[in-house]
Tab-separated table of C-alpha atoms in Angstrom:
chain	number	residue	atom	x	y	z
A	95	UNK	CA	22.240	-15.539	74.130
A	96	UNK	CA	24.441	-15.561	77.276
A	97	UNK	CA	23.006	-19.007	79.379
A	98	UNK	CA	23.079	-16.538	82.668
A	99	UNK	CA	20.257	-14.460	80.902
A	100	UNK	CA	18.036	-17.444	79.825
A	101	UNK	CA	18.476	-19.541	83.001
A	102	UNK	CA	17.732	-16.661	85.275
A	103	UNK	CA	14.761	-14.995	83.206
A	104	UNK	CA	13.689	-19.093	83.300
A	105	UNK	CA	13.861	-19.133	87.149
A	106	UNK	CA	12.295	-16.099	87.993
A	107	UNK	CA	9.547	-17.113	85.285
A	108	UNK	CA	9.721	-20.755	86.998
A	109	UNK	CA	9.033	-19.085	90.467
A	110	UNK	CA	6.039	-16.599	90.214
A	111	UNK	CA	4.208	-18.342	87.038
A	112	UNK	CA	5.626	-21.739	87.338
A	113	UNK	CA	1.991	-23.897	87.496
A	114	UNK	CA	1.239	-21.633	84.304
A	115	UNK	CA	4.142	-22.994	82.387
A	116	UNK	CA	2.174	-26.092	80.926
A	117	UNK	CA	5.474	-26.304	78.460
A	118	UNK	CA	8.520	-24.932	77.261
A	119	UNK	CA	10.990	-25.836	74.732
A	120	UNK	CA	13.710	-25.407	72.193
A	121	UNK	CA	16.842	-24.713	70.903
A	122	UNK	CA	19.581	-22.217	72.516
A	123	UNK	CA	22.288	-20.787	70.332
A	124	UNK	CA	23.930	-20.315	73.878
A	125	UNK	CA	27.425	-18.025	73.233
A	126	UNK	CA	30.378	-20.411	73.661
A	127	UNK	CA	28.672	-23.850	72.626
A	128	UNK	CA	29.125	-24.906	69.409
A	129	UNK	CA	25.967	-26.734	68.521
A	130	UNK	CA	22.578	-25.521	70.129
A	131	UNK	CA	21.162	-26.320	73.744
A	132	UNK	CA	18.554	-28.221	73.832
A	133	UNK	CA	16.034	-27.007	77.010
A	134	UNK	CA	12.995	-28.325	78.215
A	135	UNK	CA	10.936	-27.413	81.507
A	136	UNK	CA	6.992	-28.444	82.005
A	137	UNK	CA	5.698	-26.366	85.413
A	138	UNK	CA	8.496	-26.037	88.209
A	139	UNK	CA	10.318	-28.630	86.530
A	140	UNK	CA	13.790	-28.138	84.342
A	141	UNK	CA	14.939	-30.898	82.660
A	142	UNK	CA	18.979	-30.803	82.274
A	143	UNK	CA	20.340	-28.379	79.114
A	144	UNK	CA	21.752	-30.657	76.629
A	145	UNK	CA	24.266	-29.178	73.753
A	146	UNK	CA	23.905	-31.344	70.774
A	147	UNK	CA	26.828	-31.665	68.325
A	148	UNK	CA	24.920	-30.517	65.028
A	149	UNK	CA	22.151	-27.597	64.371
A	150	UNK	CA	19.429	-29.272	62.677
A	151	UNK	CA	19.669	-26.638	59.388
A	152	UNK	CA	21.605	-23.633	58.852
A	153	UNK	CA	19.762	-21.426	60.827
A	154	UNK	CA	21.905	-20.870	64.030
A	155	UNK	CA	18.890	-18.439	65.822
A	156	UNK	CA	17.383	-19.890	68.724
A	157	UNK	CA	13.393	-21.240	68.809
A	158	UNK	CA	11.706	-21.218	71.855
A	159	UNK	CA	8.296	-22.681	71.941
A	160	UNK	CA	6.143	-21.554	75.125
A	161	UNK	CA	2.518	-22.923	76.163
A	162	UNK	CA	1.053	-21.015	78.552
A	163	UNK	CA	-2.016	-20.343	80.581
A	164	UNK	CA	-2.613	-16.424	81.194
A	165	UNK	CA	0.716	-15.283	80.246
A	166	UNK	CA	1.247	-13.155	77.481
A	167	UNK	CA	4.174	-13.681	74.852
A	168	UNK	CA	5.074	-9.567	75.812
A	169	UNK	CA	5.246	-10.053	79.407
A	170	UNK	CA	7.990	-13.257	78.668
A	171	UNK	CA	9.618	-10.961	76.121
A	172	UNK	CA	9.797	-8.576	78.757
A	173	UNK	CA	10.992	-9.973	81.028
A	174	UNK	CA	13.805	-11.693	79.216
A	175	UNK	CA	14.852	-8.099	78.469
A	176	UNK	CA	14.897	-6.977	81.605
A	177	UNK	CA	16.890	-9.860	83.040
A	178	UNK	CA	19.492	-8.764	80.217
A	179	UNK	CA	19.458	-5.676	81.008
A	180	UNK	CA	20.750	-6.272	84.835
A	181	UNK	CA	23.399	-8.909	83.572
């Protein structure tokens, strides 16, 4: 995944739903990094990316993990695609 995709989609999410975002998480394989991005954001708050050396198996595909309240998994999938879609 491009990083200008995910951290947009992640603001724009942040901005208009951010008190619904009890917790998000997961591993980024981010294009260009070598080992996966670690992300984390509770609410309005983004804690730093961090790329980590290693992958923790052989699966290179990134895992997301997101707890909301009152938003549905289509309207994130969504809107990831349409972020994509203008970059």
């Amino acid at each position: 995944m491009p990083w200008p995709v995910f951290a947009r989609a992640m603001d724009t999410l942040m901005t208009m739903r951010g008190a619904d975002l009890l917790r998000v998480k997961g591993f980024l394989n981010v294009e260009g990094c070598k080992g996966p991005v670690l992300v984390q954001f509770v609410q309005h708050l983004a804690h730093p990316p961090v790329e980590l050396q290693t992958w923790p198996d052989d699966s290179r595909q990134s895992r997301l993990v997101f707890i909301t309240r009152d938003i549905a998994e289509a309207q994130v999938r969504g809107l990831f695609a349409a972020v994509r879609g203008l970059l």
